[in-house]
Amino acid sequence: MRTALRTAIATALVAGVAITAPAFAAGAAFAADGPVAVTTTEAKPADAEPADTKGEAGESTDAKGEQEGTFVRNQILPNGAIAKIIRLGDTHYRAEITKQGQRVGTLEADGHPVAGNDDGTFLVLFETGLTSTWRGNYLPGARPGVYELANGTRVELVVKLGRWTLQTAEKGAEPRVLTTLNGTRKVVQYGKAVLVVEPDGGLAAYINGSTRQAAPRLVPAETPTPAPAPTTGPVVTIGECTVRQDIPSVFALLTVTLTNDLEKGPKAVLKDEKGKAIVTVDRANPADRGMGLTIKDAGTTTPQLGQRTQGGDTPYRWTAFPKLPKGCEKNPAATTPEPSATTPAPAGNTGTTPNNAGQTSVVPKGGVAAGAETGAGDDSTALIAAGAGAASLAAAGLGFVVLRRRAAGRV
């Protein structure tokens, strides 16, 4: 049988019949010696094409001797194979790959680029007739994720509806689909990078014009960088007697802005991570129990802010408001001394004496005085009226007699 097969092949060659080779694909007969980057070839080398694939007029002929297309050039591949580039139309080119005189594959770019992969040796044929060829720069059996190319460009492999999809991965921009596989190898030109995506997700890349070449690198999943913890900021003077300072909140990532103003008093504003106000406490409203904020000594120039995350008996964490600038220590509200119960009555006593609440007590006289008594007790006030005497006081427009009970006993 071997003798008969050899005889048949010899007869076919003598008769000028071409023997068709399998398509140029992964696992073909070419050997790969390792990852070696090869510059894209776009010029026409002077290598002679095989004698049986060119007609007298410089055109390719098929098995029947009919003219088909125009010969452009021979492209030498990194593994020693030769790709004969033939023009079939304006956007239609063919690459017939031979090695040691035998056809081992065919690529046909009709309106879009195509690629061949022979054990890591790649040939990309564009619909313009240009080619890119290299060995290596290949990551077989890739998995979904972001990949960085040798020039720093990033792309992302994802699976959509069961199909591999290659898309852009630019920071701050929405991803844009570059190609989606439908079971066949696909070619993508993205900037200066030429990428080949295999049906199993394998990814190869070549950077045109670059001396730096490498296989796409899977970028580890990026863990979001936590925002820095708030710190106590400097005291800033924002007015003649007004200062401000930012301090950390007891709630993670939140801050509190403290403002101390001689006229308006203290104010604390709880803010979120973006600086938006959540709640405010000040002299008029010194506490917000829901957010655990309270101001102590709000009527002084040295107030303090208390913070806590829970209610009940949880202790407050106290922070002093920033100190007022020098010369602003006095509080205008405290310049007038409060009346005291021990202040002596002025000359020409009219029968009224000031008490410790800033009010006056009417000292009853005559029959009312003789019948009025106060007993020892708490510090509450009492309204006392005695018989007809009370009626006469009312008629005189003096109203009820107000006495303040004192712990010492009777008046």
mmCIF file of C-alpha atoms in Angstrom:
data_model
loop_
_atom_site.group_PDB
_atom_site.id
_atom_site.type_symbol
_atom_site.label_atom_id
_atom_site.label_comp_id
_atom_site.label_asym_id
_atom_site.label_seq_id
_atom_site.Cartn_x
_atom_site.Cartn_y
_atom_site.Cartn_z
ATOM 1 C CA MET A 1 0.000 0.000 0.000
ATOM 2 C CA ARG A 2 2.851 2.421 0.772
ATOM 3 C CA THR A 3 4.288 1.814 -2.702
ATOM 4 C CA ALA A 4 0.901 2.522 -4.260
ATOM 5 C CA LEU A 5 0.467 5.776 -2.228
ATOM 6 C CA ARG A 6 3.916 7.048 -3.202
ATOM 7 C CA THR A 7 3.195 6.263 -6.841
ATOM 8 C CA ALA A 8 -0.109 8.200 -6.653
ATOM 9 C CA ILE A 9 1.552 11.268 -5.079
ATOM 10 C CA ALA A 10 4.324 11.245 -7.650
ATOM 11 C CA THR A 11 1.794 11.002 -10.457
ATOM 12 C CA ALA A 12 -0.182 13.944 -9.027
ATOM 13 C CA LEU A 13 2.906 16.132 -8.750
ATOM 14 C CA VAL A 14 3.919 15.348 -12.304
ATOM 15 C CA ALA A 15 0.427 16.246 -13.463
ATOM 16 C CA GLY A 16 0.632 19.618 -11.632
ATOM 17 C CA VAL A 17 -2.069 18.831 -9.008
ATOM 18 C CA ALA A 18 -1.644 20.689 -5.648
ATOM 19 C CA ILE A 19 -2.066 18.818 -2.385
ATOM 20 C CA THR A 20 -4.151 20.862 0.115
ATOM 21 C CA ALA A 21 -2.699 21.199 3.638
ATOM 22 C CA PRO A 22 -4.703 21.728 6.845
ATOM 23 C CA ALA A 23 -5.574 25.300 7.950
ATOM 24 C CA PHE A 24 -2.949 27.238 9.932
ATOM 25 C CA ALA A 25 -4.102 26.797 13.542
ATOM 26 C CA ALA A 26 -2.938 25.952 17.033
ATOM 27 C CA GLY A 27 -1.232 22.582 17.093
ATOM 28 C CA ALA A 28 0.014 22.637 13.506
ATOM 29 C CA ALA A 29 3.391 21.268 12.510
ATOM 30 C CA PHE A 30 5.484 24.366 13.320
ATOM 31 C CA ALA A 31 7.811 24.162 16.302
ATOM 32 C CA ALA A 32 8.179 27.012 18.806
ATOM 33 C CA ASP A 33 11.630 27.507 20.326
ATOM 34 C CA GLY A 34 10.449 29.824 23.112
ATOM 35 C CA PRO A 35 8.984 33.286 23.581
ATOM 36 C CA VAL A 36 10.797 35.543 21.129
ATOM 37 C CA ALA A 37 9.291 38.854 19.970
ATOM 38 C CA VAL A 38 9.580 39.531 16.231
ATOM 39 C CA THR A 39 9.019 42.928 14.673
ATOM 40 C CA THR A 40 5.967 43.312 12.460
ATOM 41 C CA THR A 41 6.836 42.985 8.790
ATOM 42 C CA GLU A 42 5.090 45.238 6.362
ATOM 43 C CA ALA A 43 7.698 45.542 3.602
ATOM 44 C CA LYS A 44 8.095 43.191 0.665
ATOM 45 C CA PRO A 45 11.085 40.904 1.177
ATOM 46 C CA ALA A 46 13.065 39.681 -1.822
ATOM 47 C CA ASP A 47 12.569 35.995 -0.987
ATOM 48 C CA ALA A 48 11.580 33.948 -3.985
ATOM 49 C CA GLU A 49 8.206 32.289 -3.793
ATOM 50 C CA PRO A 50 7.768 28.552 -4.618
ATOM 51 C CA ALA A 51 7.930 28.024 -8.360
ATOM 52 C CA ASP A 52 4.632 26.128 -8.575
ATOM 53 C CA THR A 53 2.530 28.950 -7.015
ATOM 54 C CA LYS A 54 3.242 31.823 -9.433
ATOM 55 C CA GLY A 55 2.171 32.213 -13.013
ATOM 56 C CA GLU A 56 4.076 33.912 -15.789
ATOM 57 C CA ALA A 57 2.190 37.217 -15.200
ATOM 58 C CA GLY A 58 3.019 37.241 -11.458
ATOM 59 C CA GLU A 59 -0.416 35.957 -10.421
ATOM 60 C CA SER A 60 -1.270 32.994 -8.232
ATOM 61 C CA THR A 61 -2.838 29.975 -9.892
ATOM 62 C CA ASP A 62 -5.179 27.425 -8.387
ATOM 63 C CA ALA A 63 -4.973 23.636 -8.863
ATOM 64 C CA LYS A 64 -6.528 23.899 -12.305
ATOM 65 C CA GLY A 65 -4.086 26.532 -13.482
ATOM 66 C CA GLU A 66 -6.661 29.365 -13.373
ATOM 67 C CA GLN A 67 -5.380 32.759 -12.346
ATOM 68 C CA GLU A 68 -6.536 33.921 -8.826
ATOM 69 C CA GLY A 69 -5.288 37.105 -7.163
ATOM 70 C CA THR A 70 -2.043 39.026 -7.350
ATOM 71 C CA PHE A 71 1.124 38.086 -5.561
ATOM 72 C CA VAL A 72 2.263 40.770 -3.073
ATOM 73 C CA ARG A 73 5.221 39.408 -1.127
ATOM 74 C CA ASN A 74 6.575 36.547 0.926
ATOM 75 C CA GLN A 75 6.524 36.881 4.715
ATOM 76 C CA ILE A 76 9.064 34.890 6.697
ATOM 77 C CA LEU A 77 7.680 33.700 10.043
ATOM 78 C CA PRO A 78 9.733 33.335 13.242
ATOM 79 C CA ASN A 79 9.732 29.544 12.964
ATOM 80 C CA GLY A 80 11.106 29.537 9.417
ATOM 81 C CA ALA A 81 7.810 29.070 7.607
ATOM 82 C CA ILE A 82 6.951 31.317 4.661
ATOM 83 C CA ALA A 83 3.615 33.090 4.211
ATOM 84 C CA LYS A 84 2.866 34.011 0.629
ATOM 85 C CA ILE A 85 0.638 37.126 0.650
ATOM 86 C CA ILE A 86 -1.827 37.329 -2.230
ATOM 87 C CA ARG A 87 -4.190 40.210 -2.987
ATOM 88 C CA LEU A 88 -7.672 39.095 -3.906
ATOM 89 C CA GLY A 89 -9.458 42.457 -3.602
ATOM 90 C CA ASP A 90 -9.351 45.892 -1.999
ATOM 91 C CA THR A 91 -9.955 44.450 1.505
ATOM 92 C CA HIS A 92 -9.363 40.804 0.709
ATOM 93 C CA TYR A 93 -5.975 39.127 1.160
ATOM 94 C CA ARG A 94 -4.765 35.572 1.546
ATOM 95 C CA ALA A 95 -1.676 34.098 3.226
ATOM 96 C CA GLU A 96 -0.555 30.699 1.988
ATOM 97 C CA ILE A 97 1.845 29.238 4.557
ATOM 98 C CA THR A 98 4.475 26.730 3.500
ATOM 99 C CA LYS A 99 7.348 25.094 5.276
ATOM 100 C CA GLN A 100 10.066 23.097 3.613
ATOM 101 C CA GLY A 101 8.173 23.395 0.349
ATOM 102 C CA GLN A 102 4.875 22.012 1.678
ATOM 103 C CA ARG A 103 1.636 23.936 2.267
ATOM 104 C CA VAL A 104 0.827 23.810 5.989
ATOM 105 C CA GLY A 105 -1.907 26.439 6.365
ATOM 106 C CA THR A 106 -3.988 29.217 4.844
ATOM 107 C CA LEU A 107 -5.334 32.490 6.249
ATOM 108 C CA GLU A 108 -7.842 34.662 4.430
ATOM 109 C CA ALA A 109 -8.637 38.201 5.601
ATOM 110 C CA ASP A 110 -11.843 39.284 3.885
ATOM 111 C CA GLY A 111 -12.934 42.609 5.351
ATOM 112 C CA HIS A 112 -11.455 41.868 8.802
ATOM 113 C CA PRO A 113 -8.137 40.616 10.226
ATOM 114 C CA VAL A 114 -7.473 36.940 10.923
ATOM 115 C CA ALA A 115 -4.780 35.161 12.920
ATOM 116 C CA GLY A 116 -2.990 31.840 13.008
ATOM 117 C CA ASN A 117 -1.335 30.285 16.048
ATOM 118 C CA ASP A 118 1.087 27.433 15.634
ATOM 119 C CA ASP A 119 2.296 26.391 19.067
ATOM 120 C CA GLY A 120 2.967 30.012 20.059
ATOM 121 C CA THR A 121 4.028 31.361 16.671
ATOM 122 C CA PHE A 122 1.474 33.927 15.578
ATOM 123 C CA LEU A 123 0.693 35.432 12.197
ATOM 124 C CA VAL A 124 -1.934 38.159 11.899
ATOM 125 C CA LEU A 125 -3.091 39.062 8.390
ATOM 126 C CA PHE A 126 -5.015 42.300 8.063
ATOM 127 C CA GLU A 127 -7.569 43.060 5.364
ATOM 128 C CA THR A 128 -5.129 45.711 4.105
ATOM 129 C CA GLY A 129 -2.458 43.121 3.352
ATOM 130 C CA LEU A 130 -0.248 44.117 6.268
ATOM 131 C CA THR A 131 0.924 41.473 8.715
ATOM 132 C CA SER A 132 2.166 41.118 12.266
ATOM 133 C CA THR A 133 4.116 38.050 13.284
ATOM 134 C CA TRP A 134 5.781 37.072 16.545
ATOM 135 C CA ARG A 135 6.617 34.138 18.759
ATOM 136 C CA GLY A 136 5.551 34.020 22.422
ATOM 137 C CA ASN A 137 3.822 36.880 24.222
ATOM 138 C CA TYR A 138 1.105 34.329 24.861
ATOM 139 C CA LEU A 139 -0.849 33.462 28.000
ATOM 140 C CA PRO A 140 -2.722 30.210 27.367
ATOM 141 C CA GLY A 141 -5.994 29.344 29.086
ATOM 142 C CA ALA A 142 -6.492 32.792 30.597
ATOM 143 C CA ARG A 143 -9.278 33.436 33.089
ATOM 144 C CA PRO A 144 -11.598 36.393 33.566
ATOM 145 C CA GLY A 145 -9.827 39.451 34.879
ATOM 146 C CA VAL A 146 -7.864 42.564 33.987
ATOM 147 C CA TYR A 147 -4.662 42.070 31.962
ATOM 148 C CA GLU A 148 -1.794 44.513 31.501
ATOM 149 C CA LEU A 149 0.145 44.539 28.240
ATOM 150 C CA ALA A 150 3.846 45.265 27.833
ATOM 151 C CA ASN A 151 3.175 48.950 27.115
ATOM 152 C CA GLY A 152 0.982 49.407 30.200
ATOM 153 C CA THR A 153 -2.334 49.224 28.345
ATOM 154 C CA ARG A 154 -4.998 47.302 30.242
ATOM 155 C CA VAL A 155 -7.793 45.164 28.867
ATOM 156 C CA GLU A 156 -10.314 42.905 30.571
ATOM 157 C CA LEU A 157 -11.518 39.425 29.741
ATOM 158 C CA VAL A 158 -15.070 38.708 30.851
ATOM 159 C CA VAL A 159 -17.680 36.085 30.084
ATOM 160 C CA LYS A 160 -20.996 37.408 28.755
ATOM 161 C CA LEU A 161 -23.799 35.019 27.880
ATOM 162 C CA GLY A 162 -21.316 32.157 27.903
ATOM 163 C CA ARG A 163 -18.903 33.848 25.467
ATOM 164 C CA TRP A 164 -15.466 35.312 26.011
ATOM 165 C CA THR A 165 -15.525 39.079 25.606
ATOM 166 C CA LEU A 166 -12.517 41.377 25.491
ATOM 167 C CA GLN A 167 -13.157 44.936 26.615
ATOM 168 C CA THR A 168 -11.254 48.045 27.638
ATOM 169 C CA ALA A 169 -10.239 48.591 31.252
ATOM 170 C CA GLU A 170 -9.354 52.257 31.479
ATOM 171 C CA LYS A 171 -9.552 53.789 34.926
ATOM 172 C CA GLY A 172 -12.425 56.190 35.374
ATOM 173 C CA ALA A 173 -14.111 55.174 32.109
ATOM 174 C CA GLU A 174 -16.908 52.778 31.268
ATOM 175 C CA PRO A 175 -15.625 49.559 29.644
ATOM 176 C CA ARG A 176 -16.004 49.337 25.867
ATOM 177 C CA VAL A 177 -16.372 45.968 24.133
ATOM 178 C CA LEU A 178 -13.522 45.237 21.714
ATOM 179 C CA THR A 179 -14.651 41.821 20.516
ATOM 180 C CA THR A 180 -16.826 38.869 21.485
ATOM 181 C CA LEU A 181 -15.859 35.350 20.460
ATOM 182 C CA ASN A 182 -18.323 33.091 18.700
ATOM 183 C CA GLY A 183 -16.210 29.948 18.860
ATOM 184 C CA THR A 184 -13.364 31.107 16.617
ATOM 185 C CA ARG A 185 -10.106 32.964 17.209
ATOM 186 C CA LYS A 186 -10.449 36.753 17.077
ATOM 187 C CA VAL A 187 -8.013 39.600 16.367
ATOM 188 C CA VAL A 188 -8.216 43.061 17.933
ATOM 189 C CA GLN A 189 -6.056 46.106 17.247
ATOM 190 C CA TYR A 190 -6.176 48.418 20.278
ATOM 191 C CA GLY A 191 -3.872 51.398 19.987
ATOM 192 C CA LYS A 192 -0.417 50.039 19.165
ATOM 193 C CA ALA A 193 -1.278 46.599 20.503
ATOM 194 C CA VAL A 194 -2.351 43.681 18.350
ATOM 195 C CA LEU A 195 -4.251 41.126 20.433
ATOM 196 C CA VAL A 196 -5.327 37.591 19.653
ATOM 197 C CA VAL A 197 -8.027 35.934 21.762
ATOM 198 C CA GLU A 198 -8.308 32.150 21.634
ATOM 199 C CA PRO A 199 -11.604 30.251 22.023
ATOM 200 C CA ASP A 200 -10.443 28.977 25.436
ATOM 201 C CA GLY A 201 -9.672 32.487 26.664
ATOM 202 C CA GLY A 202 -5.967 32.364 25.846
ATOM 203 C CA LEU A 203 -4.565 35.828 25.168
ATOM 204 C CA ALA A 204 -1.595 36.952 23.062
ATOM 205 C CA ALA A 205 -0.384 40.483 22.388
ATOM 206 C CA TYR A 206 2.233 42.240 20.289
ATOM 207 C CA ILE A 207 3.122 45.946 20.628
ATOM 208 C CA ASN A 208 3.940 47.413 17.229
ATOM 209 C CA GLY A 209 7.113 49.481 17.161
ATOM 210 C CA SER A 210 8.135 48.557 20.706
ATOM 211 C CA THR A 211 11.300 46.816 21.811
ATOM 212 C CA ARG A 212 9.564 45.705 24.976
ATOM 213 C CA GLN A 213 7.408 42.651 24.480
ATOM 214 C CA ALA A 214 5.821 40.299 27.009
ATOM 215 C CA ALA A 215 2.815 38.101 27.527
ATOM 216 C CA PRO A 216 -0.259 39.818 29.006
ATOM 217 C CA ARG A 217 -0.034 39.886 32.794
ATOM 218 C CA LEU A 218 -3.045 39.199 34.991
ATOM 219 C CA VAL A 219 -3.454 42.126 37.358
ATOM 220 C CA PRO A 220 -4.291 41.014 40.922
ATOM 221 C CA ALA A 221 -7.722 42.065 42.061
ATOM 222 C CA GLU A 222 -7.392 45.538 43.477
ATOM 223 C CA THR A 223 -8.474 45.954 47.070
ATOM 224 C CA PRO A 224 -10.006 49.386 47.562
ATOM 225 C CA THR A 225 -7.613 51.576 49.488
ATOM 226 C CA PRO A 226 -9.318 52.523 52.738
ATOM 227 C CA ALA A 227 -9.808 56.187 53.311
ATOM 228 C CA PRO A 228 -7.314 57.600 55.810
ATOM 229 C CA ALA A 229 -8.651 57.882 59.338
ATOM 230 C CA PRO A 230 -9.638 61.428 60.275
ATOM 231 C CA THR A 231 -7.084 63.269 62.365
ATOM 232 C CA THR A 232 -7.242 66.366 64.523
ATOM 233 C CA GLY A 233 -6.688 69.393 62.342
ATOM 234 C CA PRO A 234 -5.070 72.719 63.201
ATOM 235 C CA VAL A 235 -6.906 75.549 64.910
ATOM 236 C CA VAL A 236 -7.867 78.128 62.298
ATOM 237 C CA THR A 237 -8.818 81.700 63.169
ATOM 238 C CA ILE A 238 -11.751 82.760 60.979
ATOM 239 C CA GLY A 239 -12.687 85.995 62.752
ATOM 240 C CA GLU A 240 -11.522 88.435 65.365
ATOM 241 C CA CYS A 241 -12.854 86.208 68.135
ATOM 242 C CA THR A 242 -13.840 83.065 66.225
ATOM 243 C CA VAL A 243 -11.808 79.864 65.792
ATOM 244 C CA ARG A 244 -12.461 76.540 64.097
ATOM 245 C CA GLN A 245 -10.972 73.030 64.258
ATOM 246 C CA ASP A 246 -11.766 69.606 62.766
ATOM 247 C CA ILE A 247 -11.577 66.552 65.024
ATOM 248 C CA PRO A 248 -12.320 62.847 64.494
ATOM 249 C CA SER A 249 -15.781 61.575 65.327
ATOM 250 C CA VAL A 250 -16.412 58.510 67.444
ATOM 251 C CA PHE A 251 -18.072 57.143 64.293
ATOM 252 C CA ALA A 252 -15.580 55.687 61.802
ATOM 253 C CA LEU A 253 -14.583 57.980 58.907
ATOM 254 C CA LEU A 254 -16.766 60.828 60.179
ATOM 255 C CA THR A 255 -15.490 64.169 61.425
ATOM 256 C CA VAL A 256 -16.721 66.962 63.673
ATOM 257 C CA THR A 257 -16.064 70.623 62.984
ATOM 258 C CA LEU A 258 -15.816 72.666 66.187
ATOM 259 C CA THR A 259 -16.394 76.406 66.081
ATOM 260 C CA ASN A 260 -15.904 78.648 69.122
ATOM 261 C CA ASP A 261 -17.288 82.174 68.760
ATOM 262 C CA LEU A 262 -17.194 84.801 71.521
ATOM 263 C CA GLU A 263 -20.578 86.241 70.562
ATOM 264 C CA LYS A 264 -22.462 83.208 69.208
ATOM 265 C CA GLY A 265 -20.960 80.579 71.457
ATOM 266 C CA PRO A 266 -19.821 77.057 70.544
ATOM 267 C CA LYS A 267 -21.083 75.006 67.592
ATOM 268 C CA ALA A 268 -20.279 71.407 66.587
ATOM 269 C CA VAL A 269 -21.167 69.949 63.167
ATOM 270 C CA LEU A 270 -20.982 66.185 62.558
ATOM 271 C CA LYS A 271 -20.025 65.485 58.900
ATOM 272 C CA ASP A 272 -19.912 62.393 56.666
ATOM 273 C CA GLU A 273 -16.954 61.212 54.539
ATOM 274 C CA LYS A 274 -17.758 63.782 51.842
ATOM 275 C CA GLY A 275 -18.018 66.679 54.270
ATOM 276 C CA LYS A 276 -21.799 66.850 54.253
ATOM 277 C CA ALA A 277 -23.362 67.978 57.536
ATOM 278 C CA ILE A 278 -25.350 65.315 59.399
ATOM 279 C CA VAL A 279 -26.290 67.083 62.630
ATOM 280 C CA THR A 280 -25.438 70.351 64.392
ATOM 281 C CA VAL A 281 -25.412 71.290 68.098
ATOM 282 C CA ASP A 282 -24.811 74.783 69.438
ATOM 283 C CA ARG A 283 -25.565 77.097 72.364
ATOM 284 C CA ALA A 284 -29.284 77.205 71.566
ATOM 285 C CA ASN A 285 -29.541 73.428 71.010
ATOM 286 C CA PRO A 286 -26.630 71.917 72.936
ATOM 287 C CA ALA A 287 -27.524 68.203 72.609
ATOM 288 C CA ASP A 288 -28.553 65.647 70.015
ATOM 289 C CA ARG A 289 -29.147 62.371 71.809
ATOM 290 C CA GLY A 290 -29.736 60.447 68.595
ATOM 291 C CA MET A 291 -26.174 61.037 67.381
ATOM 292 C CA GLY A 292 -24.626 61.153 70.840
ATOM 293 C CA LEU A 293 -23.469 64.786 70.782
ATOM 294 C CA THR A 294 -23.703 67.248 73.668
ATOM 295 C CA ILE A 295 -22.014 70.521 74.593
ATOM 296 C CA LYS A 296 -21.033 71.192 78.202
ATOM 297 C CA ASP A 297 -20.501 74.733 79.493
ATOM 298 C CA ALA A 298 -22.058 76.178 76.336
ATOM 299 C CA GLY A 299 -22.453 79.575 78.037
ATOM 300 C CA THR A 300 -18.747 79.977 78.730
ATOM 301 C CA THR A 301 -15.663 80.634 76.655
ATOM 302 C CA THR A 302 -14.290 77.156 77.478
ATOM 303 C CA PRO A 303 -16.996 74.706 76.297
ATOM 304 C CA GLN A 304 -16.452 70.995 75.747
ATOM 305 C CA LEU A 305 -17.978 68.556 73.257
ATOM 306 C CA GLY A 306 -19.100 65.142 74.450
ATOM 307 C CA GLN A 307 -19.427 62.258 71.965
ATOM 308 C CA ARG A 308 -20.624 58.695 72.328
ATOM 309 C CA THR A 309 -21.898 56.008 69.965
ATOM 310 C CA GLN A 310 -24.472 54.481 72.307
ATOM 311 C CA GLY A 311 -26.908 55.745 74.886
ATOM 312 C CA GLY A 312 -27.577 54.510 78.381
ATOM 313 C CA ASP A 313 -24.626 54.643 80.729
ATOM 314 C CA THR A 314 -22.026 54.803 77.950
ATOM 315 C CA PRO A 315 -19.543 57.506 78.956
ATOM 316 C CA TYR A 316 -18.957 60.510 76.749
ATOM 317 C CA ARG A 317 -15.607 61.235 75.177
ATOM 318 C CA TRP A 318 -14.902 64.898 75.927
ATOM 319 C CA THR A 319 -12.975 67.278 73.709
ATOM 320 C CA ALA A 320 -12.336 70.938 74.486
ATOM 321 C CA PHE A 321 -13.352 73.469 71.872
ATOM 322 C CA PRO A 322 -10.421 75.438 70.444
ATOM 323 C CA LYS A 323 -9.326 78.348 72.629
ATOM 324 C CA LEU A 324 -10.312 81.840 71.618
ATOM 325 C CA PRO A 325 -7.570 84.184 70.451
ATOM 326 C CA LYS A 326 -5.750 86.254 73.064
ATOM 327 C CA GLY A 327 -7.845 89.163 74.211
ATOM 328 C CA CYS A 328 -11.160 87.345 73.662
ATOM 329 C CA GLU A 329 -11.278 85.507 76.976
ATOM 330 C CA LYS A 330 -14.043 87.589 78.581
ATOM 331 C CA ASN A 331 -17.634 86.612 77.947
ATOM 332 C CA PRO A 332 -19.831 89.727 77.414
ATOM 333 C CA ALA A 333 -22.783 87.891 78.925
ATOM 334 C CA ALA A 334 -20.918 87.579 82.225
ATOM 335 C CA THR A 335 -19.820 91.216 82.594
ATOM 336 C CA THR A 336 -22.923 92.189 84.628
ATOM 337 C CA PRO A 337 -22.859 90.555 88.120
ATOM 338 C CA GLU A 338 -25.925 88.562 89.031
ATOM 339 C CA PRO A 339 -27.969 89.925 91.992
ATOM 340 C CA SER A 340 -27.355 88.246 95.294
ATOM 341 C CA ALA A 341 -29.680 87.596 98.237
ATOM 342 C CA THR A 342 -27.027 89.038 100.563
ATOM 343 C CA THR A 343 -26.892 92.397 98.812
ATOM 344 C CA PRO A 344 -27.961 95.024 101.400
ATOM 345 C CA ALA A 345 -31.047 97.079 100.641
ATOM 346 C CA PRO A 346 -30.352 100.624 99.587
ATOM 347 C CA ALA A 347 -31.063 103.610 101.865
ATOM 348 C CA GLY A 348 -34.723 104.461 102.227
ATOM 349 C CA ASN A 349 -35.861 100.817 102.191
ATOM 350 C CA THR A 350 -39.257 100.525 100.611
ATOM 351 C CA GLY A 351 -39.958 97.111 102.074
ATOM 352 C CA THR A 352 -38.580 94.987 99.190
ATOM 353 C CA THR A 353 -35.334 93.043 99.140
ATOM 354 C CA PRO A 354 -33.770 91.203 96.201
ATOM 355 C CA ASN A 355 -33.469 87.407 96.427
ATOM 356 C CA ASN A 356 -30.973 85.039 94.832
ATOM 357 C CA ALA A 357 -33.113 84.495 91.751
ATOM 358 C CA GLY A 358 -33.146 88.136 90.732
ATOM 359 C CA GLN A 359 -36.768 88.514 91.886
ATOM 360 C CA THR A 360 -38.185 90.556 94.812
ATOM 361 C CA SER A 361 -40.014 89.489 97.915
ATOM 362 C CA VAL A 362 -42.730 91.608 99.448
ATOM 363 C CA VAL A 363 -42.371 91.797 103.227
ATOM 364 C CA PRO A 364 -45.845 91.787 104.664
ATOM 365 C CA LYS A 365 -46.799 94.287 107.358
ATOM 366 C CA GLY A 366 -49.560 94.696 109.902
ATOM 367 C CA GLY A 367 -52.071 91.907 110.415
ATOM 368 C CA VAL A 368 -50.764 89.908 107.441
ATOM 369 C CA ALA A 369 -47.285 89.899 108.878
ATOM 370 C CA ALA A 370 -48.510 88.752 112.255
ATOM 371 C CA GLY A 371 -50.396 85.803 110.829
ATOM 372 C CA ALA A 372 -47.900 84.650 108.193
ATOM 373 C CA GLU A 373 -45.415 81.929 108.976
ATOM 374 C CA THR A 374 -43.018 79.833 106.922
ATOM 375 C CA GLY A 375 -41.726 76.519 108.058
ATOM 376 C CA ALA A 376 -38.506 74.720 107.293
ATOM 377 C CA GLY A 377 -38.628 72.753 104.058
ATOM 378 C CA ASP A 378 -37.321 72.607 100.471
ATOM 379 C CA ASP A 379 -36.304 75.463 98.228
ATOM 380 C CA SER A 380 -39.689 75.813 96.589
ATOM 381 C CA THR A 381 -41.872 78.868 96.634
ATOM 382 C CA ALA A 382 -45.315 79.279 98.251
ATOM 383 C CA LEU A 383 -48.246 81.635 97.748
ATOM 384 C CA ILE A 384 -49.855 82.645 101.060
ATOM 385 C CA ALA A 385 -52.957 84.716 101.648
ATOM 386 C CA ALA A 386 -54.324 85.466 105.138
ATOM 387 C CA GLY A 387 -57.966 86.310 105.644
ATOM 388 C CA ALA A 388 -59.240 89.786 105.066
ATOM 389 C CA GLY A 389 -55.688 91.079 104.944
ATOM 390 C CA ALA A 390 -55.153 89.249 101.675
ATOM 391 C CA ALA A 391 -58.315 90.752 100.315
ATOM 392 C CA SER A 392 -57.156 94.234 101.201
ATOM 393 C CA LEU A 393 -53.796 93.591 99.523
ATOM 394 C CA ALA A 394 -55.542 92.421 96.419
ATOM 395 C CA ALA A 395 -57.718 95.481 96.461
ATOM 396 C CA ALA A 396 -54.616 97.594 96.776
ATOM 397 C CA GLY A 397 -53.235 95.976 93.631
ATOM 398 C CA LEU A 398 -50.391 94.164 95.374
ATOM 399 C CA GLY A 399 -51.602 90.647 94.526
ATOM 400 C CA PHE A 400 -50.698 87.587 96.539
ATOM 401 C CA VAL A 401 -47.944 87.714 99.064
ATOM 402 C CA VAL A 402 -44.931 85.794 97.838
ATOM 403 C CA LEU A 403 -42.708 84.381 100.492
ATOM 404 C CA ARG A 404 -39.657 82.254 100.034
ATOM 405 C CA ARG A 405 -39.285 79.491 102.515
ATOM 406 C CA ARG A 406 -35.977 79.393 104.180
ATOM 407 C CA ALA A 407 -34.347 76.472 105.851
ATOM 408 C CA ALA A 408 -33.646 78.647 108.927
ATOM 409 C CA GLY A 409 -37.298 78.646 110.021
ATOM 410 C CA ARG A 410 -39.566 81.659 110.389
ATOM 411 C CA VAL A 411 -39.260 85.149 109.028
#
